[in-house]
């Protein structure tokens, strides 16, 4: 009986691996096709041809072109969040407690990911998308502001809210500029300028001290 159980487990693991590989291949193909042609001009046939797969397989794994685009976006967002969270956690582990420094660590990781996936940043921030995508993006941005507010220890008063919104916007717009850079050196310069600006804004300093 144990051998049969192990055999079934091995078979299930193999199927899961194949499924994950197929999904990954389709996402990679979709990334190439969407960034080359845009969402509206790309077709399911384009993606499956690039992936060496079938239309039926794409619909089985994703449901259609719109769902494939959104899966690509979700993977991109998850990569951003994982990198930023890891950077913040590492700095905390090293003993850093200053919320601004923790925020900057997460921002640096976010901007590095924006350079590494600059083709996706250009597509997802400035390109077209399926119906409802703009609303999803705005909703995600509001959640990003909320997370940054928690990280910075911001209160609920209007000044704190607008400060966190401005800082989040700085990072988002810098990501767009980083993605437009021609070289890594240029991207690093842009990122450094944004971090310098964030330090000058100094959201943790009492507003009255600036008056």
Short mmCIF file of C-alpha atoms in Angstrom, two decimals:
data_model
loop_
_atom_site.label_atom_id
_atom_site.label_comp_id
_atom_site.label_asym_id
_atom_site.label_seq_id
_atom_site.Cartn_x
_atom_site.Cartn_y
_atom_site.Cartn_z
CA UNK A 1 0.00 0.00 0.00
CA UNK A 2 2.82 2.41 0.88
CA UNK A 3 4.35 1.95 -2.54
CA UNK A 4 1.02 2.78 -4.22
CA UNK A 5 0.63 5.88 -2.06
CA UNK A 6 4.14 7.01 -2.91
CA UNK A 7 3.45 6.32 -6.56
CA UNK A 8 0.32 8.47 -6.50
CA UNK A 9 2.16 11.24 -4.65
CA UNK A 10 4.94 11.18 -7.21
CA UNK A 11 2.43 11.31 -10.05
CA UNK A 12 0.63 14.25 -8.46
CA UNK A 13 3.91 16.09 -7.91
CA UNK A 14 4.85 15.54 -11.55
CA UNK A 15 1.48 16.84 -12.75
CA UNK A 16 1.76 19.88 -10.50
CA UNK A 17 5.27 20.57 -11.81
CA UNK A 18 4.09 20.28 -15.41
CA UNK A 19 1.13 22.56 -14.70
CA UNK A 20 3.37 25.17 -13.08
CA UNK A 21 5.81 24.94 -15.98
CA UNK A 22 3.02 25.39 -18.54
CA UNK A 23 1.62 28.36 -16.66
CA UNK A 24 5.05 29.97 -16.33
CA UNK A 25 5.73 29.48 -20.04
CA UNK A 26 2.45 31.14 -20.98
CA UNK A 27 3.12 34.09 -18.67
CA UNK A 28 6.57 34.57 -20.17
CA UNK A 29 5.12 34.45 -23.67
CA UNK A 30 2.33 36.85 -22.67
CA UNK A 31 4.91 39.25 -21.24
CA UNK A 32 6.76 39.31 -24.54
CA UNK A 33 3.63 39.66 -26.68
CA UNK A 34 1.86 42.26 -24.56
CA UNK A 35 4.96 44.43 -24.18
CA UNK A 36 5.62 44.25 -27.92
CA UNK A 37 2.05 44.83 -29.16
CA UNK A 38 -0.01 46.11 -26.24
CA UNK A 39 -3.05 44.40 -24.80
CA UNK A 40 -5.57 45.43 -27.46
CA UNK A 41 -3.45 44.40 -30.45
CA UNK A 42 -2.21 41.13 -28.97
CA UNK A 43 -4.18 37.94 -29.50
CA UNK A 44 -4.48 34.60 -27.77
CA UNK A 45 -3.07 33.02 -30.93
CA UNK A 46 0.03 35.22 -30.63
CA UNK A 47 0.63 34.09 -27.06
CA UNK A 48 0.12 30.36 -27.58
CA UNK A 49 2.33 30.42 -30.67
CA UNK A 50 5.10 32.12 -28.70
CA UNK A 51 4.62 29.68 -25.81
CA UNK A 52 4.49 26.62 -28.06
CA UNK A 53 1.20 25.67 -26.47
CA UNK A 54 -2.47 25.53 -27.48
CA UNK A 55 -5.47 27.81 -27.24
CA UNK A 56 -7.28 25.19 -25.18
CA UNK A 57 -4.44 25.03 -22.69
CA UNK A 58 -4.40 28.82 -22.30
CA UNK A 59 -8.14 28.94 -21.64
CA UNK A 60 -7.79 26.04 -19.20
CA UNK A 61 -5.10 27.78 -17.15
CA UNK A 62 -6.23 31.41 -17.38
CA UNK A 63 -9.69 31.70 -18.94
CA UNK A 64 -8.78 34.16 -21.69
CA UNK A 65 -6.63 37.10 -22.75
CA UNK A 66 -7.88 39.50 -20.08
CA UNK A 67 -7.30 36.97 -17.30
CA UNK A 68 -3.82 36.28 -18.65
CA UNK A 69 -3.00 40.00 -18.57
CA UNK A 70 -4.28 40.30 -15.00
CA UNK A 71 -2.28 37.23 -13.92
CA UNK A 72 0.82 38.89 -15.34
CA UNK A 73 0.01 42.04 -13.37
CA UNK A 74 -0.63 40.08 -10.17
CA UNK A 75 2.69 38.25 -10.49
CA UNK A 76 4.46 41.59 -11.02
CA UNK A 77 2.79 43.09 -7.95
CA UNK A 78 3.60 40.01 -5.87
CA UNK A 79 7.27 40.25 -6.87
CA UNK A 80 7.32 43.92 -5.83
CA UNK A 81 5.70 43.17 -2.48
CA UNK A 82 7.95 40.19 -1.74
CA UNK A 83 11.13 42.16 -2.50
CA UNK A 84 10.05 45.20 -0.47
CA UNK A 85 8.93 43.07 2.48
CA UNK A 86 12.20 41.13 2.45
CA UNK A 87 14.25 44.35 2.38
CA UNK A 88 12.30 45.82 5.30
CA UNK A 89 12.54 42.57 7.29
CA UNK A 90 16.30 42.34 6.70
CA UNK A 91 16.85 45.89 7.93
CA UNK A 92 14.69 45.26 10.99
CA UNK A 93 16.70 42.10 11.69
CA UNK A 94 19.86 44.22 11.55
CA UNK A 95 18.44 46.38 14.33
CA UNK A 96 16.98 49.34 12.43
CA UNK A 97 13.86 50.81 14.04
CA UNK A 98 13.54 54.16 12.25
CA UNK A 99 10.32 53.94 10.19
CA UNK A 100 11.69 56.26 7.50
CA UNK A 101 14.76 54.07 6.98
CA UNK A 102 12.52 51.01 6.76
CA UNK A 103 10.32 52.79 4.23
CA UNK A 104 13.37 53.73 2.16
CA UNK A 105 14.62 50.12 2.22
CA UNK A 106 11.30 48.98 0.78
CA UNK A 107 11.36 51.81 -1.76
CA UNK A 108 14.84 50.86 -2.96
CA UNK A 109 13.72 47.25 -3.48
CA UNK A 110 10.63 48.45 -5.34
CA UNK A 111 12.68 50.65 -7.66
CA UNK A 112 15.20 47.89 -8.28
CA UNK A 113 12.34 45.61 -9.32
CA UNK A 114 11.03 48.37 -11.56
CA UNK A 115 14.34 48.36 -13.44
CA UNK A 116 14.53 44.57 -13.62
CA UNK A 117 10.97 44.37 -14.99
CA UNK A 118 10.98 47.71 -16.82
CA UNK A 119 9.13 46.29 -19.80
CA UNK A 120 6.24 45.34 -17.53
CA UNK A 121 6.30 48.68 -15.74
CA UNK A 122 5.95 50.50 -19.05
CA UNK A 123 3.11 48.19 -20.09
CA UNK A 124 1.20 48.20 -16.81
CA UNK A 125 1.58 51.89 -15.98
CA UNK A 126 1.28 53.48 -19.41
CA UNK A 127 -0.14 50.85 -21.75
CA UNK A 128 -3.68 49.71 -22.39
CA UNK A 129 -5.38 46.95 -20.48
CA UNK A 130 -8.62 44.97 -20.22
CA UNK A 131 -11.88 46.55 -19.00
CA UNK A 132 -11.78 47.20 -15.26
CA UNK A 133 -7.99 47.17 -15.06
CA UNK A 134 -7.70 50.88 -14.27
CA UNK A 135 -10.06 50.48 -11.31
CA UNK A 136 -8.06 47.49 -10.05
CA UNK A 137 -4.86 49.50 -10.32
CA UNK A 138 -6.32 52.43 -8.38
CA UNK A 139 -7.60 50.05 -5.70
CA UNK A 140 -4.16 48.47 -5.39
CA UNK A 141 -2.56 51.92 -5.13
CA UNK A 142 -4.87 52.82 -2.24
CA UNK A 143 -3.85 49.61 -0.48
CA UNK A 144 -0.19 50.51 -1.10
CA UNK A 145 -0.76 53.90 0.57
CA UNK A 146 -2.40 52.15 3.52
CA UNK A 147 0.53 49.76 3.91
CA UNK A 148 3.00 52.63 3.78
CA UNK A 149 1.01 54.50 6.41
CA UNK A 150 1.33 51.51 8.72
CA UNK A 151 5.07 51.22 8.04
CA UNK A 152 5.65 54.91 8.71
CA UNK A 153 3.43 54.94 11.79
CA UNK A 154 1.29 57.70 10.29
CA UNK A 155 -1.81 58.88 12.07
CA UNK A 156 -5.27 59.48 10.67
CA UNK A 157 -5.17 63.27 10.48
CA UNK A 158 -5.20 64.95 7.03
CA UNK A 159 -1.53 66.01 7.13
CA UNK A 160 -0.36 62.45 7.81
CA UNK A 161 -2.63 61.09 5.08
CA UNK A 162 -1.44 63.53 2.45
CA UNK A 163 2.21 63.00 3.47
CA UNK A 164 1.98 59.24 2.97
CA UNK A 165 0.11 59.73 -0.31
CA UNK A 166 2.80 62.10 -1.59
CA UNK A 167 5.61 59.72 -0.60
CA UNK A 168 3.86 56.78 -2.26
CA UNK A 169 3.31 58.86 -5.39
CA UNK A 170 6.99 59.80 -5.46
CA UNK A 171 7.94 56.12 -5.50
CA UNK A 172 5.35 55.25 -8.14
CA UNK A 173 6.37 58.07 -10.48
CA UNK A 174 10.05 57.30 -9.93
CA UNK A 175 9.36 53.70 -10.95
CA UNK A 176 7.97 55.02 -14.24
CA UNK A 177 11.11 57.12 -14.78
CA UNK A 178 13.40 54.24 -13.83
CA UNK A 179 11.64 52.01 -16.37
CA UNK A 180 12.25 54.63 -19.06
CA UNK A 181 16.00 54.80 -18.43
CA UNK A 182 18.43 53.51 -21.03
CA UNK A 183 21.06 52.17 -18.61
CA UNK A 184 21.27 50.78 -15.07
CA UNK A 185 23.54 53.65 -14.08
CA UNK A 186 20.93 56.16 -15.20
CA UNK A 187 18.21 54.24 -13.36
CA UNK A 188 20.31 54.20 -10.17
CA UNK A 189 20.79 57.96 -10.43
CA UNK A 190 17.05 58.52 -10.76
CA UNK A 191 16.34 56.22 -7.79
CA UNK A 192 18.96 57.97 -5.67
CA UNK A 193 17.41 61.35 -6.47
CA UNK A 194 14.01 60.08 -5.32
CA UNK A 195 15.43 58.73 -2.06
CA UNK A 196 17.17 62.07 -1.47
CA UNK A 197 13.85 63.85 -1.99
CA UNK A 198 12.11 61.53 0.48
CA UNK A 199 14.76 62.27 3.09
CA UNK A 200 14.30 66.01 2.56
CA UNK A 201 10.55 65.69 2.99
CA UNK A 202 11.25 63.96 6.33
CA UNK A 203 7.68 62.87 7.13
CA UNK A 204 8.57 61.95 10.72
CA UNK A 205 9.50 65.49 11.69
CA UNK A 206 6.80 67.49 13.42
CA UNK A 207 5.25 69.85 10.91
CA UNK A 208 5.53 72.73 13.40
CA UNK A 209 9.33 72.46 13.27
CA UNK A 210 9.21 73.46 9.59
CA UNK A 211 7.03 76.55 10.20
#
